[in-house]
PDB file of C-alpha atoms and ligand atoms in Angstrom:
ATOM      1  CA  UNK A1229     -59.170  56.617 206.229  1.00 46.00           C
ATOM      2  CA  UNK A1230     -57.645  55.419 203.134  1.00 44.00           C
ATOM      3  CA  UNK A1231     -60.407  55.024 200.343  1.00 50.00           C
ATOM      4  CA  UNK A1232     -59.814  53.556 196.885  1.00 47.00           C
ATOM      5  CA  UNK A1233     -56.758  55.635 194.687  1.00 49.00           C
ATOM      6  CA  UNK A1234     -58.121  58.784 193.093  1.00 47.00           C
ATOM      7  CA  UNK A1235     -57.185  60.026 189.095  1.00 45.00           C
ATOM      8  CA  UNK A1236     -55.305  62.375 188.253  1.00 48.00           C
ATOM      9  CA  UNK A1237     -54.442  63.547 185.016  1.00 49.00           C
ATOM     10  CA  UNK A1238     -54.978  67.681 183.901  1.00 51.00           C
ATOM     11  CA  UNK A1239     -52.663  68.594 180.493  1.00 46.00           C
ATOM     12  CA  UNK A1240     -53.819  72.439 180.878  1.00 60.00           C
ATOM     13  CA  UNK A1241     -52.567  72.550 184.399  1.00 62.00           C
ATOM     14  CA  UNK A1242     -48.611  71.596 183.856  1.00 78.00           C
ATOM     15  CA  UNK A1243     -46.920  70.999 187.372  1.00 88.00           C
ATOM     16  CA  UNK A1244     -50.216  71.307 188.892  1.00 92.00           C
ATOM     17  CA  UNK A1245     -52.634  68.091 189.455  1.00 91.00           C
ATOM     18  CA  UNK A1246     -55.955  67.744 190.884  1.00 92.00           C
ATOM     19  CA  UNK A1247     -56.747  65.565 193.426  1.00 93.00           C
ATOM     20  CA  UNK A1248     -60.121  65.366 195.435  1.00 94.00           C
ATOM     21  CA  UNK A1249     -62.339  67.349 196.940  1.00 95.00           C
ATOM     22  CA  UNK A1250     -62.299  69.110 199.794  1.00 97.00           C
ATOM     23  CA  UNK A1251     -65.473  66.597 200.955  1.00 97.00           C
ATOM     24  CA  UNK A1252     -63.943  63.890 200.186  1.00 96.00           C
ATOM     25  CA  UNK A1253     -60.927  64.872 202.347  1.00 97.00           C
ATOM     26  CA  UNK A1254     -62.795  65.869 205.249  1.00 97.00           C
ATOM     27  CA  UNK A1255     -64.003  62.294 204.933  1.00 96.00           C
ATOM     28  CA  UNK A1256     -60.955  60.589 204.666  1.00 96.00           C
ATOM     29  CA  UNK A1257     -58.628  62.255 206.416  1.00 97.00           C
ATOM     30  CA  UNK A1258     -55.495  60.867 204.508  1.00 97.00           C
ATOM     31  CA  UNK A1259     -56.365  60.422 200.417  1.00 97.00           C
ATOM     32  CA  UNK A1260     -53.697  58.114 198.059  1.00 95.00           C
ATOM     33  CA  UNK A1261     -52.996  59.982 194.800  1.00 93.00           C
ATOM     34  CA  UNK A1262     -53.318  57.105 192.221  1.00 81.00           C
ATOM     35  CA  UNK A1263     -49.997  57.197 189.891  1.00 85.00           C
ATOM     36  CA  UNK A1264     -48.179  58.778 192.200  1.00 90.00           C
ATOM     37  CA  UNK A1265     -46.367  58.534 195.854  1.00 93.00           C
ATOM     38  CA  UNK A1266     -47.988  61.227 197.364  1.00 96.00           C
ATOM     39  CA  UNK A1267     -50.592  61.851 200.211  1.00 97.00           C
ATOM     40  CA  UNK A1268     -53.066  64.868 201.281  1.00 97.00           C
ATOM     41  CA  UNK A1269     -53.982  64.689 204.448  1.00 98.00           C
ATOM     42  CA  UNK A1270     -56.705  67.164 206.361  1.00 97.00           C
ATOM     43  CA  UNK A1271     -55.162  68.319 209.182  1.00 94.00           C
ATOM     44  CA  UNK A1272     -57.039  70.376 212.197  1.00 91.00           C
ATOM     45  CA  UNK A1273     -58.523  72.363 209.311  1.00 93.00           C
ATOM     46  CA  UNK A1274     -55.606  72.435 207.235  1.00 95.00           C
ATOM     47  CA  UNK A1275     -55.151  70.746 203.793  1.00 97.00           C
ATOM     48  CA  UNK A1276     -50.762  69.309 203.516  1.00 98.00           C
ATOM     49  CA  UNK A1277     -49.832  67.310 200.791  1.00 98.00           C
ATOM     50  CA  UNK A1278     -46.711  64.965 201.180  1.00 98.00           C
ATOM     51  CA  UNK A1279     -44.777  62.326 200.032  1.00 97.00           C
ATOM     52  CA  UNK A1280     -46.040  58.529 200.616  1.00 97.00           C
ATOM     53  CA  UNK A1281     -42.900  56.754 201.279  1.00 97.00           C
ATOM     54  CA  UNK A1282     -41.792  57.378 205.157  1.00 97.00           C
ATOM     55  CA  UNK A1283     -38.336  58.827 204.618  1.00 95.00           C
ATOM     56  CA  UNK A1284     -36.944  56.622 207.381  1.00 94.00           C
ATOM     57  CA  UNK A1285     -37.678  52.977 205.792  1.00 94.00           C
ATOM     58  CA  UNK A1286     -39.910  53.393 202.784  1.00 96.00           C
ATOM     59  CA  UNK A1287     -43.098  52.631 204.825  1.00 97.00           C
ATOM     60  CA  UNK A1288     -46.405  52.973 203.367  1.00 97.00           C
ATOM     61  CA  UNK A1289     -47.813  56.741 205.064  1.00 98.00           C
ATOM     62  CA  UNK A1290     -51.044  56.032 203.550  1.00 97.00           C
ATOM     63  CA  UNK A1291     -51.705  53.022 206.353  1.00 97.00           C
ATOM     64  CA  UNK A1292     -50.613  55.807 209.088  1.00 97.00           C
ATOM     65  CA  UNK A1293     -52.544  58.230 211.010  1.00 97.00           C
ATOM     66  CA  UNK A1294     -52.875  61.846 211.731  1.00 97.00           C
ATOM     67  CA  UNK A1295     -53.257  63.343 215.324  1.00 96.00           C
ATOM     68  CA  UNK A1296     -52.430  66.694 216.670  1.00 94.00           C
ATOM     69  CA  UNK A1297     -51.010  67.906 214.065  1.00 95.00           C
ATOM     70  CA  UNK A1298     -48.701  64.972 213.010  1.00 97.00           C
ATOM     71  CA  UNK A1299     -48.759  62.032 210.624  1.00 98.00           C
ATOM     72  CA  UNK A1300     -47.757  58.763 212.125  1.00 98.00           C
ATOM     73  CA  UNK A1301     -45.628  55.906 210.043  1.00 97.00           C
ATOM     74  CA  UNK A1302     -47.478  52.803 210.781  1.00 97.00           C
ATOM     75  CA  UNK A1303     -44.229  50.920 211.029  1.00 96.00           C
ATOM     76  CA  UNK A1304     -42.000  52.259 213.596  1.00 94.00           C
ATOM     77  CA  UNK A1305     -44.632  54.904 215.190  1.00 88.00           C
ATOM     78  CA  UNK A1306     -41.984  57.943 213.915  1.00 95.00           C
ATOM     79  CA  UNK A1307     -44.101  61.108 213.371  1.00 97.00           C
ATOM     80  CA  UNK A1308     -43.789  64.129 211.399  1.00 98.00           C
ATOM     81  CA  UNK A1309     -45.029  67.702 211.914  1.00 97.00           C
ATOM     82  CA  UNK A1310     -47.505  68.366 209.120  1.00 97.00           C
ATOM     83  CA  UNK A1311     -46.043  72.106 209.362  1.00 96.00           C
ATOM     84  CA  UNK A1312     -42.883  71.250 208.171  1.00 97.00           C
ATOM     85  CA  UNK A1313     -41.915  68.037 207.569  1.00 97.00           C
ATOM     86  CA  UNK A1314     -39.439  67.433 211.209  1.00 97.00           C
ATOM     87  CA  UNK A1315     -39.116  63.849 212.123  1.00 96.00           C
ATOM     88  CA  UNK A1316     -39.899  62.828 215.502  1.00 94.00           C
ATOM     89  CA  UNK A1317     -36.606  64.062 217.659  1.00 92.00           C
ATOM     90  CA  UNK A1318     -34.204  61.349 217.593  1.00 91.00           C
ATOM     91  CA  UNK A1319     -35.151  59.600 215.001  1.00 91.00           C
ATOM     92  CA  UNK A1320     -32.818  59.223 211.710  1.00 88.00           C
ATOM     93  CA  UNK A1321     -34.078  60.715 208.746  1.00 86.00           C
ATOM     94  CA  UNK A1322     -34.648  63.518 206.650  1.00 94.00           C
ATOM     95  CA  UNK A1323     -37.647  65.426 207.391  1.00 96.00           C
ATOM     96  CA  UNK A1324     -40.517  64.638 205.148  1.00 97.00           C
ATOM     97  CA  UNK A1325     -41.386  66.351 201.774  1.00 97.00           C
ATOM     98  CA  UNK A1326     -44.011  68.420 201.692  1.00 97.00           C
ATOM     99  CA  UNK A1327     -45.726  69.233 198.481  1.00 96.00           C
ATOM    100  CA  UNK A1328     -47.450  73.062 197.700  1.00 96.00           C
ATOM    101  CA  UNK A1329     -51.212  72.874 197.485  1.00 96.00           C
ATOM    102  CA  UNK A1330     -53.918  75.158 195.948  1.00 95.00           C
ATOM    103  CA  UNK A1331     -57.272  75.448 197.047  1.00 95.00           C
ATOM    104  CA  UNK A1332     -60.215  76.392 193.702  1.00 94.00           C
ATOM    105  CA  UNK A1333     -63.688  75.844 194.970  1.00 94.00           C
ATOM    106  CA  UNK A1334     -63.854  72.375 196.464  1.00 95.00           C
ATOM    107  CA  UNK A1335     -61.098  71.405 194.592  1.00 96.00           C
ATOM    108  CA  UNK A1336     -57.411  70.186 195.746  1.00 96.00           C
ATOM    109  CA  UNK A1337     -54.539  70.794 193.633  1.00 95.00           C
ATOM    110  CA  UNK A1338     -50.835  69.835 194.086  1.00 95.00           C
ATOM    111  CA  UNK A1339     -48.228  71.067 192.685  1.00 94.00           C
ATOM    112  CA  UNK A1340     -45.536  68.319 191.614  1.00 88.00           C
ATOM    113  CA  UNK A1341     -42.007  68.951 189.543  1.00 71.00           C
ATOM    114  CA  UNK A1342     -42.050  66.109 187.460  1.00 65.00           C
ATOM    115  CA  UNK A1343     -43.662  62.753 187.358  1.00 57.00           C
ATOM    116  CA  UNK A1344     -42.775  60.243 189.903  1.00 49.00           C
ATOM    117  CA  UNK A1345     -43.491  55.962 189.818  1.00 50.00           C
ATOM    118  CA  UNK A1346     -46.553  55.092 189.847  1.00 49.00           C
ATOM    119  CA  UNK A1347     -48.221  52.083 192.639  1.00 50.00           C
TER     120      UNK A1347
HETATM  121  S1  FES B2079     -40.470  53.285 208.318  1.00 84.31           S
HETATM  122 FE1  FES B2079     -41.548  54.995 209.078  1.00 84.31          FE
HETATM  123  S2  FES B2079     -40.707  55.297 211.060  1.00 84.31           S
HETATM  124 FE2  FES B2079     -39.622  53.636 210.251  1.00 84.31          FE
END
């Protein structure tokens, strides 16, 4: 599921970074995005990008798991829809942050607004 931290780095593409390939993702199921707290995750078909910290205690959502259509936290079992970001009902939180993606060839972009710390 989670395979070694990919690369990103693409100075013609500003807000915009590549991040695997569709393969690759199909593979995986959730990829880490090296220098950077974010995830994309294939989901049912569908390619979501996200933030890596669980917005309810900071958890790691690389070490989670997807399943219909949700991402698991691997600490408290919380769950988000991959559709929008909604918390499990009942659970505190803000809903997680989704990320836009773009799809060229076999290639994955995200787009990000600025830089975030890097893991
Ligand atoms: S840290 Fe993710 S559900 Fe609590």
């Amino acid at each position: 599921m989670c395979g070694k931290p990919i690369s990103v780095d693409d100075p013609d593409e500003p807000g915009w970074i590549p991040v695997c390939d569709l393969s690759r993702l199909k593979a995986e199921t959730i990829v880490r995005v090296a220098g950077r707290d974010l995830l994309v995750i294939w989901n049912e078909g569908d390619v979501v990008a996200c933030e890596r910290a669980c917005p309810h205690e900071q958890a790691d959502l690389g070490l989670g798991h997807v399943a219909e259509k949700r991402l698991f936290c691997p600490r408290h079992a919380a769950s988000f829809d991959l559709r929008d970001g909604a918390i499990t009902a009942g659970w505190p939180g803000p809903p997680l942050r989704l990320y836009p993606i773009r799809i060229t060839g076999e290639q994955i972009w995200i787009e990000v607004p600025e830089r975030r710390s890097v893991r």
